[in-house]
PDB file of C-alpha atoms in Angstrom:
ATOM      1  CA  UNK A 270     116.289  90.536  98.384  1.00  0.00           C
ATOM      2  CA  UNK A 271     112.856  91.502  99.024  1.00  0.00           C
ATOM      3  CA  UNK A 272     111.694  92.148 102.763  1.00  0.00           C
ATOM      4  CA  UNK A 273     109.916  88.719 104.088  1.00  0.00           C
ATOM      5  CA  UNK A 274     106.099  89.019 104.567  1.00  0.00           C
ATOM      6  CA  UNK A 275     106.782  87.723 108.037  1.00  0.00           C
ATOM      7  CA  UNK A 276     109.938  86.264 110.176  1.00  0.00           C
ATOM      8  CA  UNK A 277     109.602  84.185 113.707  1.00  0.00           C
ATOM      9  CA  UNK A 278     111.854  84.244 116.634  1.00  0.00           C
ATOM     10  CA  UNK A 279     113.670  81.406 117.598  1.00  0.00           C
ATOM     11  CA  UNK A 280     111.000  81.558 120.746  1.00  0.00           C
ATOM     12  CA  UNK A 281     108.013  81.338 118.411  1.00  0.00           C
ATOM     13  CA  UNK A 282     109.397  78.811 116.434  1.00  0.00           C
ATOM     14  CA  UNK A 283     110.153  76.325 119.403  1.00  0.00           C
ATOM     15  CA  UNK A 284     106.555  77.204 120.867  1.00  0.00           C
ATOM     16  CA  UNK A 285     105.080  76.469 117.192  1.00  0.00           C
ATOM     17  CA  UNK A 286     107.161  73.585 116.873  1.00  0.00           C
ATOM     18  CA  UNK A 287     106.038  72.098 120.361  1.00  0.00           C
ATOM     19  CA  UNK A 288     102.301  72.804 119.337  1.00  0.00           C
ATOM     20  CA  UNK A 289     101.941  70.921 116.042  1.00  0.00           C
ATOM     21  CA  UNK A 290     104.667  68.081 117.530  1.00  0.00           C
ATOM     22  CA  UNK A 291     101.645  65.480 118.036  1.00  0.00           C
ATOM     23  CA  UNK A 292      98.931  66.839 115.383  1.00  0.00           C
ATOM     24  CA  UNK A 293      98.713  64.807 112.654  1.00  0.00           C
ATOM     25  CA  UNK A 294      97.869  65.783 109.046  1.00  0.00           C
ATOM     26  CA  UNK A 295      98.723  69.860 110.121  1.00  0.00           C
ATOM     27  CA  UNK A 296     100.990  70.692 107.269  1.00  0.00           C
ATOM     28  CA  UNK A 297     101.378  74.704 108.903  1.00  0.00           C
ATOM     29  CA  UNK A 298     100.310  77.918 110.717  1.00  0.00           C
ATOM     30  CA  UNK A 299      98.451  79.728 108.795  1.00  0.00           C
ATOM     31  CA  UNK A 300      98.682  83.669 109.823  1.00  0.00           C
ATOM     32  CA  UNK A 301      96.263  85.981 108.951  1.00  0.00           C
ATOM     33  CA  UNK A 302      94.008  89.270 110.188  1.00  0.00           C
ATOM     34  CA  UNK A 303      90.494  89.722 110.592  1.00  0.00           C
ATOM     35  CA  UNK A 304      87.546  93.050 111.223  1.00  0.00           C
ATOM     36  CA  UNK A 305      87.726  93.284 114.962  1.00  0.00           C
ATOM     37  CA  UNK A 306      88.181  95.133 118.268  1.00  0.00           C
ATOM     38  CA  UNK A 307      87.648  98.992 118.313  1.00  0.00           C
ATOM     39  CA  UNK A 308      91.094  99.211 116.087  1.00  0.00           C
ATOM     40  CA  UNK A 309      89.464  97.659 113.270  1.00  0.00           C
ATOM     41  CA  UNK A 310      92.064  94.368 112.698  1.00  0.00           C
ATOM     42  CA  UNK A 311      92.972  91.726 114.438  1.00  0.00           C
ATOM     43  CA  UNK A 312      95.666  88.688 114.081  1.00  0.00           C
ATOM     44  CA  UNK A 313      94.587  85.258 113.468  1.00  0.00           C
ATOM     45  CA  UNK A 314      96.163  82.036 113.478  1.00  0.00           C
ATOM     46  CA  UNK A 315      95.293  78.217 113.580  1.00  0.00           C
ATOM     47  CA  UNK A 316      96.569  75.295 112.535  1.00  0.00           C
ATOM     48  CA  UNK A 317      96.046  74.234 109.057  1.00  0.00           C
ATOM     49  CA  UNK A 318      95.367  70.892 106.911  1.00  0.00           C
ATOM     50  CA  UNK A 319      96.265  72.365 103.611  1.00  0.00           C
ATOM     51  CA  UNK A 320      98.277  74.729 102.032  1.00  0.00           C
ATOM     52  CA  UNK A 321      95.028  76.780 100.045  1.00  0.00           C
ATOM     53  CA  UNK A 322      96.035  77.929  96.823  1.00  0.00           C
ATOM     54  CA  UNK A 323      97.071  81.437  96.931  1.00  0.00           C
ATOM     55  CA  UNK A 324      98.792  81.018 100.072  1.00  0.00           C
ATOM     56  CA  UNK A 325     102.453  82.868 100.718  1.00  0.00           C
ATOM     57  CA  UNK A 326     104.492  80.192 101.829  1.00  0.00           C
ATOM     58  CA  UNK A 327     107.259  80.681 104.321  1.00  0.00           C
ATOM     59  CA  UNK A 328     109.646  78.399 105.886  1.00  0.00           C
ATOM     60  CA  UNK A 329     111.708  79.336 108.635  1.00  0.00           C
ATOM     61  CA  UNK A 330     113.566  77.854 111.649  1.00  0.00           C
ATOM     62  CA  UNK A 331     111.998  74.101 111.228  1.00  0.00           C
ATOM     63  CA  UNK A 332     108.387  75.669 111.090  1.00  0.00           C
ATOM     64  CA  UNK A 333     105.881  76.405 107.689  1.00  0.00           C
ATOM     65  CA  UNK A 334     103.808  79.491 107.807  1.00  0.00           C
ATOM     66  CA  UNK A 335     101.351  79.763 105.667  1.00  0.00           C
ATOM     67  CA  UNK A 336     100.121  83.767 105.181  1.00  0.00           C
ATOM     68  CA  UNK A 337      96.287  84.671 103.762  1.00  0.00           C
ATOM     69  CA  UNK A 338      96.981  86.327 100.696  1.00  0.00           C
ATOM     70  CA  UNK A 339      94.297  89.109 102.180  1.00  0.00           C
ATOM     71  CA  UNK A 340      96.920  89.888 105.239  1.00  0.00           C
ATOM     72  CA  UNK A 341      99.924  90.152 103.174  1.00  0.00           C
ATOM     73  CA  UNK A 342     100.296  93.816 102.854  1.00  0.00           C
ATOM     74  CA  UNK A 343      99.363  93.941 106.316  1.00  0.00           C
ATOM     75  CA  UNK A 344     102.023  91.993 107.521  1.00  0.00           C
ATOM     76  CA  UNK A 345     105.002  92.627 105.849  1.00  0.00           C
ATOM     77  CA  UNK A 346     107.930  92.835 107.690  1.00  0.00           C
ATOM     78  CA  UNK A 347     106.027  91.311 111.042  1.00  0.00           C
ATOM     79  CA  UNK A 348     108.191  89.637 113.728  1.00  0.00           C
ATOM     80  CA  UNK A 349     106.144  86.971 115.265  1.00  0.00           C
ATOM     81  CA  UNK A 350     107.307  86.300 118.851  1.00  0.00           C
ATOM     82  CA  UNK A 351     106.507  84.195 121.618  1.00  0.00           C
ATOM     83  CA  UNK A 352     106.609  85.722 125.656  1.00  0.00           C
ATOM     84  CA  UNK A 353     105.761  84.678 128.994  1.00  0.00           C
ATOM     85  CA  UNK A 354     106.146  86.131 132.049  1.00  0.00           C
ATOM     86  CA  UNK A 355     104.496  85.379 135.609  1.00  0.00           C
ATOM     87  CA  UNK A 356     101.298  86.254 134.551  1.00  0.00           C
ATOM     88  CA  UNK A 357     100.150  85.635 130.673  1.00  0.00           C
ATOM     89  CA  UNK A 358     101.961  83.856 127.794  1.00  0.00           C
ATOM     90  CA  UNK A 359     101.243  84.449 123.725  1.00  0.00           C
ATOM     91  CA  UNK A 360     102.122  85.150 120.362  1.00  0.00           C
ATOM     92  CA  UNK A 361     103.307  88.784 119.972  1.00  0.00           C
ATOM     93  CA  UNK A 362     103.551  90.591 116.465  1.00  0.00           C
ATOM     94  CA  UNK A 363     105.810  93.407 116.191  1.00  0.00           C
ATOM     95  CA  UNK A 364     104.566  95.406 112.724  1.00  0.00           C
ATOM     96  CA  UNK A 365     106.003  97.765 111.526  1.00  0.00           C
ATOM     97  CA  UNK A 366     102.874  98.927 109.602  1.00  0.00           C
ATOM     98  CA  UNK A 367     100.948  99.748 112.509  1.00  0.00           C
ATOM     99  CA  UNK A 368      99.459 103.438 113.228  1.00  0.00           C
ATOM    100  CA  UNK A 369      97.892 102.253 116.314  1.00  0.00           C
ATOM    101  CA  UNK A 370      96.413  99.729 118.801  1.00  0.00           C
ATOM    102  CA  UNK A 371      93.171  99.943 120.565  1.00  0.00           C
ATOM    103  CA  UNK A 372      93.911 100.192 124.906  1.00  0.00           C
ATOM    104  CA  UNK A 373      93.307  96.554 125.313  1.00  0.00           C
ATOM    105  CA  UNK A 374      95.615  95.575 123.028  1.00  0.00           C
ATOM    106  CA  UNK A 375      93.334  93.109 121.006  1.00  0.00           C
ATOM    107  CA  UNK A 376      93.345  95.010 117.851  1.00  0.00           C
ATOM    108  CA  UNK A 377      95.172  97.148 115.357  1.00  0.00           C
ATOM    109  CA  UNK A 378      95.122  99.697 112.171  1.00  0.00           C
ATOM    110  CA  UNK A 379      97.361 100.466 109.541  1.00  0.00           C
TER     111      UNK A 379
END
């Protein structure tokens, strides 16, 4: 069975779950990366309206996540995570095809 382009904690799931409870007409996540920070990527989500045509397609743990066909080979085998502790709360992605981060943590490279 091939590796999934990207799984989600039971943590992220419940967050992602609590944030599109009340949104109507949000049919997903969609995850993605973007040019940015001194690393040269970045990860991006929102909510989305639409599943766009070449989209990857994943459902896991009560939650649809819809993957930018451009990020797949960057994202492979991601874990998507959610953390908190006293002082800051987010999305974390654990990749295993990343060389590097930049110090600030914003962005990445493969």
């Amino acid at each position: 069975m091939p590796m999934p382009a990207l799984r989600i904690t039971d943590a992220a799931a419940d967050r992602l779950r609590g944030l599109m409870a009340d949104k109507e007409g949000i049919v997903g996540i969609r995850v993605g990366v973007k040019t940015a920070g001194c690393s040269g990527l970045a990860y991006t989500m929102e909510m989305a309206d639409d599943v766009a045509k070449h989209d990857e397609v994943i459902e896991d743990k009560g939650v649809r996540i819809l993957i930018d066909p451009k990020a797949i080979l960057f994202l492979i085998g991601t874990e998507m995570d959610w953390e908190e502790d006293k002082l800051q709360a987010g999305f974390v992605f654990r990749n295993p095809n990343e060389k590097g981060r930049c110090g600030c943590g914003e962005s990445f490279h493969v």
